[in-house]
Short mmCIF file of C-alpha atoms and ligand atoms in Angstrom, two decimals:
data_model
loop_
_atom_site.label_atom_id
_atom_site.label_comp_id
_atom_site.label_asym_id
_atom_site.label_seq_id
_atom_site.Cartn_x
_atom_site.Cartn_y
_atom_site.Cartn_z
CA MET A 6 -0.29 0.64 0.30
CA ASP A 7 1.03 3.59 -0.65
CA THR A 8 1.56 5.18 2.73
CA GLU A 9 2.80 8.18 1.13
CA ASN A 10 -1.04 8.99 -0.80
CA PRO A 11 -2.80 10.98 1.60
CA ILE A 12 -5.98 9.53 0.73
CA LEU A 13 -5.12 6.04 0.62
CA THR A 14 -3.95 6.11 4.42
CA PHE A 15 -7.58 8.21 5.40
CA LEU A 16 -9.80 5.17 3.21
CA ASN A 17 -7.74 2.39 5.19
CA GLY A 18 -7.93 3.82 8.39
CA HIS A 19 -11.63 3.75 8.20
CA ALA A 20 -14.08 2.04 11.43
CA SER A 21 -16.93 2.91 12.18
CA ALA A 22 -17.66 4.59 15.08
CA ARG A 23 -20.68 3.35 17.69
CA GLN A 24 -19.56 6.49 20.41
CA PHE A 25 -20.45 9.69 19.87
CA THR A 26 -20.03 12.64 22.24
CA ASP A 27 -22.50 15.52 22.93
CA GLN A 28 -21.46 17.74 19.88
CA THR A 29 -23.95 18.00 17.22
CA ILE A 30 -23.36 18.11 13.89
CA ASN A 31 -24.02 21.90 11.60
CA GLU A 32 -26.02 21.86 8.76
CA ASP A 33 -23.52 22.17 6.74
CA ASP A 34 -21.68 19.41 7.72
CA GLU A 35 -24.78 17.99 7.21
CA ARG A 36 -25.37 19.34 3.35
CA THR A 37 -21.41 18.73 2.92
CA ILE A 38 -22.42 14.97 3.71
CA VAL A 39 -25.09 14.87 0.98
CA THR A 40 -23.30 15.68 -1.58
CA THR A 41 -20.30 14.62 -1.08
CA ALA A 42 -22.61 11.25 -1.53
CA GLN A 43 -24.38 12.38 -4.23
CA ARG A 44 -21.09 12.24 -6.16
CA SER A 45 -21.05 8.95 -6.17
CA PRO A 46 -20.99 6.34 -9.30
CA THR A 47 -24.81 5.44 -10.35
CA SER A 48 -26.40 3.22 -13.01
CA SER A 49 -26.85 5.15 -15.65
CA ASN A 50 -27.38 9.21 -13.70
CA VAL A 51 -31.02 7.66 -12.48
CA GLN A 52 -29.66 8.64 -8.77
CA ALA A 53 -32.13 6.18 -7.60
CA TYR A 54 -32.19 6.62 -3.99
CA SER A 55 -33.16 9.39 -1.27
CA ILE A 56 -31.94 10.10 1.97
CA ILE A 57 -33.63 11.16 4.95
CA SER A 58 -32.32 12.53 8.21
CA VAL A 59 -33.63 12.08 10.91
CA ARG A 60 -31.83 14.33 14.60
CA ASP A 61 -35.11 14.35 16.56
CA ARG A 62 -34.24 13.23 19.58
CA LEU A 63 -38.09 10.97 19.42
CA LYS A 64 -37.81 8.97 16.80
CA LYS A 65 -33.95 8.24 16.84
CA ALA A 66 -35.14 6.12 20.50
CA ARG A 67 -38.48 4.89 17.73
CA LEU A 68 -36.20 4.07 15.12
CA ALA A 69 -33.31 2.60 17.21
CA GLU A 70 -36.00 0.09 19.15
CA LEU A 71 -37.11 -1.05 15.61
CA CYS A 72 -33.76 -1.19 14.79
CA GLY A 73 -33.32 -3.92 17.55
CA ASN A 74 -31.85 -2.09 20.07
CA GLN A 75 -28.67 -0.56 18.91
CA ALA A 76 -28.39 2.51 21.82
CA HIS A 77 -26.30 4.73 19.20
CA VAL A 78 -29.27 4.92 16.66
CA ALA A 79 -30.68 6.94 20.15
CA SER A 80 -27.50 8.06 20.70
CA CYS A 81 -25.98 9.77 17.89
CA PRO A 82 -26.74 13.20 16.90
CA LEU A 83 -27.67 13.06 13.03
CA PHE A 84 -29.47 9.44 12.02
CA LEU A 85 -29.57 9.11 8.18
CA VAL A 86 -32.26 6.78 6.30
CA PHE A 87 -30.16 5.48 3.33
CA CYS A 88 -33.04 3.85 1.02
CA ALA A 89 -33.65 2.65 -2.13
CA ASP A 90 -35.50 5.09 -4.00
CA LEU A 91 -37.76 3.66 -7.88
CA TYR A 92 -40.84 5.99 -6.77
CA ARG A 93 -38.73 9.10 -8.77
CA LEU A 94 -38.42 7.92 -10.91
CA SER A 95 -42.28 5.48 -11.24
CA ARG A 96 -43.11 9.78 -11.59
CA LEU A 97 -41.59 10.56 -14.13
CA ASN A 98 -42.35 7.77 -16.69
CA GLU A 99 -47.32 8.28 -15.15
CA THR A 100 -46.88 12.41 -16.11
CA ARG A 101 -45.39 10.71 -19.63
CA GLY A 102 -48.43 7.90 -20.01
CA TYR A 103 -45.31 5.63 -20.51
CA ASP A 104 -44.50 1.62 -18.81
CA PHE A 105 -42.79 1.34 -15.44
CA TYR A 106 -41.54 -1.60 -14.25
CA GLY A 107 -40.50 -1.23 -11.07
CA GLU A 108 -40.96 -4.55 -9.94
CA TYR A 109 -38.14 -6.50 -12.32
CA THR A 110 -35.30 -7.18 -10.90
CA GLU A 111 -32.61 -5.16 -12.35
CA PRO A 112 -34.24 -1.61 -10.88
CA PHE A 113 -34.30 -3.31 -7.73
CA ILE A 114 -30.68 -3.82 -8.07
CA ILE A 115 -30.08 -0.57 -9.21
CA ALA A 116 -31.29 0.88 -6.73
CA THR A 117 -30.31 -1.14 -4.23
CA VAL A 118 -25.99 -0.22 -4.81
CA ASP A 119 -27.13 3.55 -5.69
CA CYS A 120 -27.91 3.28 -2.57
CA ALA A 121 -24.75 1.32 -1.41
CA LEU A 122 -22.69 3.82 -3.15
CA ALA A 123 -24.72 7.12 -2.13
CA ALA A 124 -24.32 5.70 1.69
CA GLY A 125 -20.24 4.50 1.91
CA ARG A 126 -19.21 8.03 0.57
CA ALA A 127 -21.30 9.64 2.82
CA LEU A 128 -19.80 8.17 5.86
CA GLN A 129 -16.42 8.34 4.20
CA ALA A 130 -17.24 12.44 3.73
CA ALA A 131 -18.15 12.34 7.90
CA GLN A 132 -14.80 11.04 8.84
CA ALA A 133 -13.46 13.38 6.43
CA LEU A 134 -14.37 15.93 8.31
CA GLY A 135 -14.20 14.38 11.32
CA MET A 136 -17.40 12.63 12.44
CA GLY A 137 -16.81 8.75 12.70
CA GLY A 138 -20.42 7.09 12.10
CA VAL A 139 -21.67 3.40 11.21
CA MET A 140 -23.97 1.23 9.28
CA VAL A 141 -27.78 0.13 10.49
CA GLY A 142 -28.58 -2.63 8.74
CA GLY A 143 -30.31 -3.37 11.38
CA ILE A 144 -33.34 -1.10 9.51
CA ARG A 145 -34.62 -4.07 8.31
CA ASN A 146 -35.70 -5.90 11.24
CA ASN A 147 -38.17 -3.91 10.85
CA PRO A 148 -39.14 -2.68 6.96
CA GLN A 149 -42.31 -1.80 7.52
CA GLU A 150 -42.72 -0.59 10.44
CA ILE A 151 -39.98 1.96 9.51
CA ALA A 152 -41.41 2.71 5.96
CA ASP A 153 -44.61 3.76 8.38
CA LEU A 154 -42.58 6.01 10.50
CA LEU A 155 -41.07 7.76 7.27
CA GLU A 156 -43.93 7.84 4.76
CA LEU A 157 -41.76 6.03 2.41
CA PRO A 158 -43.97 5.49 -0.83
CA ASP A 159 -44.90 2.66 -2.82
CA LEU A 160 -41.07 1.51 -4.43
CA VAL A 161 -38.48 3.10 -1.77
CA TYR A 162 -36.94 0.62 0.38
CA ALA A 163 -34.97 0.84 2.98
CA VAL A 164 -31.38 -0.28 3.06
CA MET A 165 -29.77 0.81 5.94
CA GLY A 166 -29.45 3.47 7.91
CA MET A 167 -26.09 5.49 9.69
CA SER A 168 -25.74 6.67 13.06
CA LEU A 169 -23.23 9.87 12.45
CA GLY A 170 -21.49 12.12 15.10
CA TYR A 171 -17.80 13.23 17.29
CA PRO A 172 -16.72 9.39 17.93
CA GLY A 173 -15.90 9.05 22.05
CA ARG A 174 -12.37 7.72 20.98
CA GLN A 175 -10.74 6.25 17.94
CA PRO A 176 -12.40 2.63 17.10
CA ALA A 177 -9.77 0.11 15.70
CA ILE A 178 -9.39 -0.50 13.21
CA LYS A 179 -10.77 -3.84 12.30
CA PRO A 180 -8.38 -6.79 10.92
CA ARG A 181 -9.62 -8.05 6.84
CA LEU A 182 -9.33 -11.13 5.51
CA PRO A 183 -6.06 -12.00 3.88
CA ARG A 184 -6.98 -10.51 0.14
CA ALA A 185 -6.28 -14.24 -0.87
CA ALA A 186 -9.26 -15.06 0.19
CA LEU A 187 -11.05 -12.64 -2.55
CA HIS A 188 -8.29 -11.36 -4.83
CA PHE A 189 -8.24 -13.14 -8.13
CA HIS A 190 -6.16 -13.40 -11.36
CA GLU A 191 -8.27 -13.90 -14.21
CA THR A 192 -10.61 -16.92 -13.27
CA TYR A 193 -11.99 -17.88 -9.97
CA ASP A 194 -9.49 -19.71 -7.36
CA VAL A 195 -11.52 -21.58 -5.50
CA SER A 196 -7.92 -23.10 -3.75
CA SER A 197 -6.92 -20.35 -2.36
CA ILE A 198 -10.04 -19.48 -0.18
CA ASP A 199 -8.91 -21.87 2.55
CA THR A 200 -5.82 -21.37 3.73
CA ALA A 201 -6.18 -17.42 4.22
CA VAL A 202 -9.74 -17.59 5.72
CA ALA A 203 -7.95 -20.73 8.60
CA GLU A 204 -5.29 -17.39 8.91
CA TYR A 205 -7.51 -14.85 8.84
CA ASP A 206 -9.31 -16.80 11.68
CA GLU A 207 -5.97 -17.26 13.21
CA THR A 208 -5.58 -12.95 12.85
CA ILE A 209 -9.74 -12.21 14.06
CA ASP A 210 -8.66 -14.75 17.33
CA GLU A 211 -5.62 -12.83 18.71
CA VAL A 212 -7.96 -9.16 18.22
CA GLY A 213 -10.97 -11.29 19.59
CA TYR A 214 -13.66 -9.42 19.31
CA LEU A 215 -16.27 -11.76 19.00
CA ARG A 216 -15.32 -13.59 21.87
CA GLY A 217 -18.74 -13.17 23.30
CA ARG A 218 -19.90 -13.17 20.63
CA GLU A 219 -21.41 -16.48 20.03
CA VAL A 220 -24.56 -16.87 17.62
CA GLU A 221 -26.77 -19.09 19.44
CA PRO A 222 -24.99 -21.30 21.17
CA GLU A 223 -27.65 -23.32 22.28
CA ARG A 224 -28.13 -24.58 18.03
CA TYR A 225 -24.20 -25.64 18.48
CA PRO A 226 -23.81 -26.99 22.66
CA ASP A 227 -21.63 -29.68 20.49
CA PHE A 228 -19.32 -27.41 18.67
CA ASN A 229 -15.62 -27.75 21.02
CA GLY A 230 -13.42 -25.72 18.08
CA LEU A 231 -12.45 -22.25 17.49
CA TYR A 232 -14.64 -19.09 17.62
CA SER A 233 -13.79 -17.25 15.83
CA TRP A 234 -14.99 -15.30 11.76
CA SER A 235 -15.30 -18.21 9.93
CA GLU A 236 -17.22 -19.99 11.97
CA HIS A 237 -19.52 -16.82 13.37
CA THR A 238 -20.36 -15.86 9.64
CA ALA A 239 -21.08 -19.48 9.44
CA ARG A 240 -23.67 -19.34 12.42
CA ARG A 241 -25.08 -16.15 10.80
CA MET A 242 -25.08 -17.47 8.19
CA ALA A 243 -27.28 -20.32 8.64
CA SER A 244 -29.86 -18.44 10.74
CA THR A 245 -33.38 -17.04 10.30
CA ARG A 246 -33.45 -15.20 13.03
CA LYS A 247 -35.02 -11.66 12.17
CA GLY A 248 -32.61 -9.58 13.71
CA THR A 249 -29.97 -11.80 11.08
CA LEU A 250 -30.78 -13.02 7.55
CA ARG A 251 -34.36 -11.46 8.01
CA PRO A 252 -36.34 -13.34 6.15
CA HIS A 253 -39.74 -11.96 5.83
CA LEU A 254 -37.55 -9.11 3.00
CA LEU A 255 -39.49 -10.84 0.08
CA SER A 256 -42.78 -10.35 1.28
CA PHE A 257 -42.51 -6.50 2.36
CA LEU A 258 -40.84 -5.86 -0.89
CA GLN A 259 -42.79 -7.45 -2.89
CA LYS A 260 -46.00 -5.45 -0.64
CA ARG A 261 -42.92 -2.36 -2.08
CA GLY A 262 -43.95 -3.20 -5.76
CA LEU A 263 -40.11 -4.24 -6.16
CA LEU A 264 -38.73 -7.69 -6.61
CA LYS A 265 -41.69 -9.43 -8.70
CA LYS A 266 -39.76 -10.19 -11.24
C1 FMN B 8 -24.65 -2.40 4.77
C2 FMN B 8 -24.20 -2.95 6.66
C3 FMN B 8 -24.97 -3.00 7.30
C4 FMN B 8 -24.46 -2.85 8.62
N1 FMN B 8 -25.56 -3.00 9.43
C5 FMN B 8 -24.48 -2.90 11.21
C6 FMN B 8 -25.57 -2.85 12.40
O1 FMN B 8 -26.50 -3.51 11.81
N2 FMN B 8 -25.39 -2.35 13.19
C7 FMN B 8 -23.92 -3.04 13.78
O2 FMN B 8 -23.66 -2.14 14.56
N3 FMN B 8 -22.80 -1.84 12.70
C8 FMN B 8 -23.90 -2.90 11.83
N4 FMN B 8 -22.33 -2.27 10.47
C9 FMN B 8 -21.22 -2.09 10.74
C10 FMN B 8 -20.05 -3.49 10.78
O3 FMN B 8 -20.53 -4.70 10.98
C11 FMN B 8 -18.90 -3.02 10.43
O4 FMN B 8 -19.02 -2.50 9.47
C12 FMN B 8 -17.85 -4.56 10.35
O5 FMN B 8 -18.33 -5.10 11.49
C13 FMN B 8 -16.36 -4.03 9.34
O6 FMN B 8 -15.97 -2.99 11.35
P1 FMN B 8 -15.78 -2.16 10.27
O7 FMN B 8 -16.43 -0.84 10.12
O8 FMN B 8 -14.88 -1.15 12.00
O9 FMN B 8 -14.13 -1.51 9.77
C14 FMN B 8 -22.95 -2.56 8.71
C15 FMN B 8 -22.56 -1.98 8.33
C16 FMN B 8 -23.18 -2.79 6.66
C17 FMN B 8 -21.99 -2.55 5.87
#
C-alpha cells in the first residue's frame, strides 16, 4: 500500500464508530455529507436513492428500538436513512403515460446498489470532516414499521441507516480477510480460500472482538473448535432469526411493488 498517499491513508484508516460525544453536527456539514454522497457513481445517472435525515430525539429513540435496540441510533446527533428509491423515477413515467417496470429485479438491484454506493461515500465524507459513524442494517429488522414512521411511498425501502457523530474515542481498525481469499487473477481460484480463511480466523482470534458474541450457542452445544470469524459467519448464514437473515424481507419488498419479477 502507498502509505505516502493521504487519500489512501485516510481510506485505509476506516473503522466504524458507535459511541459519540454530545457535539452536534451543523447543517453545513450535513449538506456537505449529502452532496458528497451524491457524487458517487450511479447506474446510468438514474440516482435511484433518497436520504432522510433524522435529528428528532423521540424519532431516533423509536428508530433505535426498531433497529434491534441499537443504542447509538438514539444517541447519535444525526441519523441518516438511505433508501433505494424507484418512486421518483416512476413519477417520470406516470406523467408521460409510459409503462414502468419497477417490479423487475434489475431496477431493484440498480436502486439498492446506487443507495449503497451513496451511503459508503456519505460515511467517508463524515469521516473526512472529523466525524465517525456506522451503517445500520438493523433498519431492515422491522421494515414496515420503518416505512410507516418515515412515510416512505411504494417503490422505496430503507436499505440501511447510518449513525453519525463525533466519536468519543477512536474505534479500533478491524482486520480484513487476507487478500488471497477474495482477489483472484483471470479466473476464480477456489483453492486459495480455505488457507486464507484459516489464517484470518487466527488473526480475529488474536484481536478477540468476537469473544462473548457467539451466535445462537444453544443450537451448537457440541461445538468445541475455535470460535472465530468463520464459525461466527457460518452461524449467521445458518440463522433465519429476524435480526440476521431477515426472512420477512421478500414479502415486504413485494408489497412495496419491488422484486416481483
Ligand atoms: C450494510 C451494513 C450494515 C451494517 N449494519 C450494522 C448494524 O446494524 N449495527 C452495527 O453495529 N454495525 C453494522 N454495520 C457495521 C459492520 O458491522 C462493520 O462495518 C463491520 O463489522 C466491519 O467493521 P469496521 O466497519 O469497523 O471495519 C453494518 C455495515 C454495513 C456495510
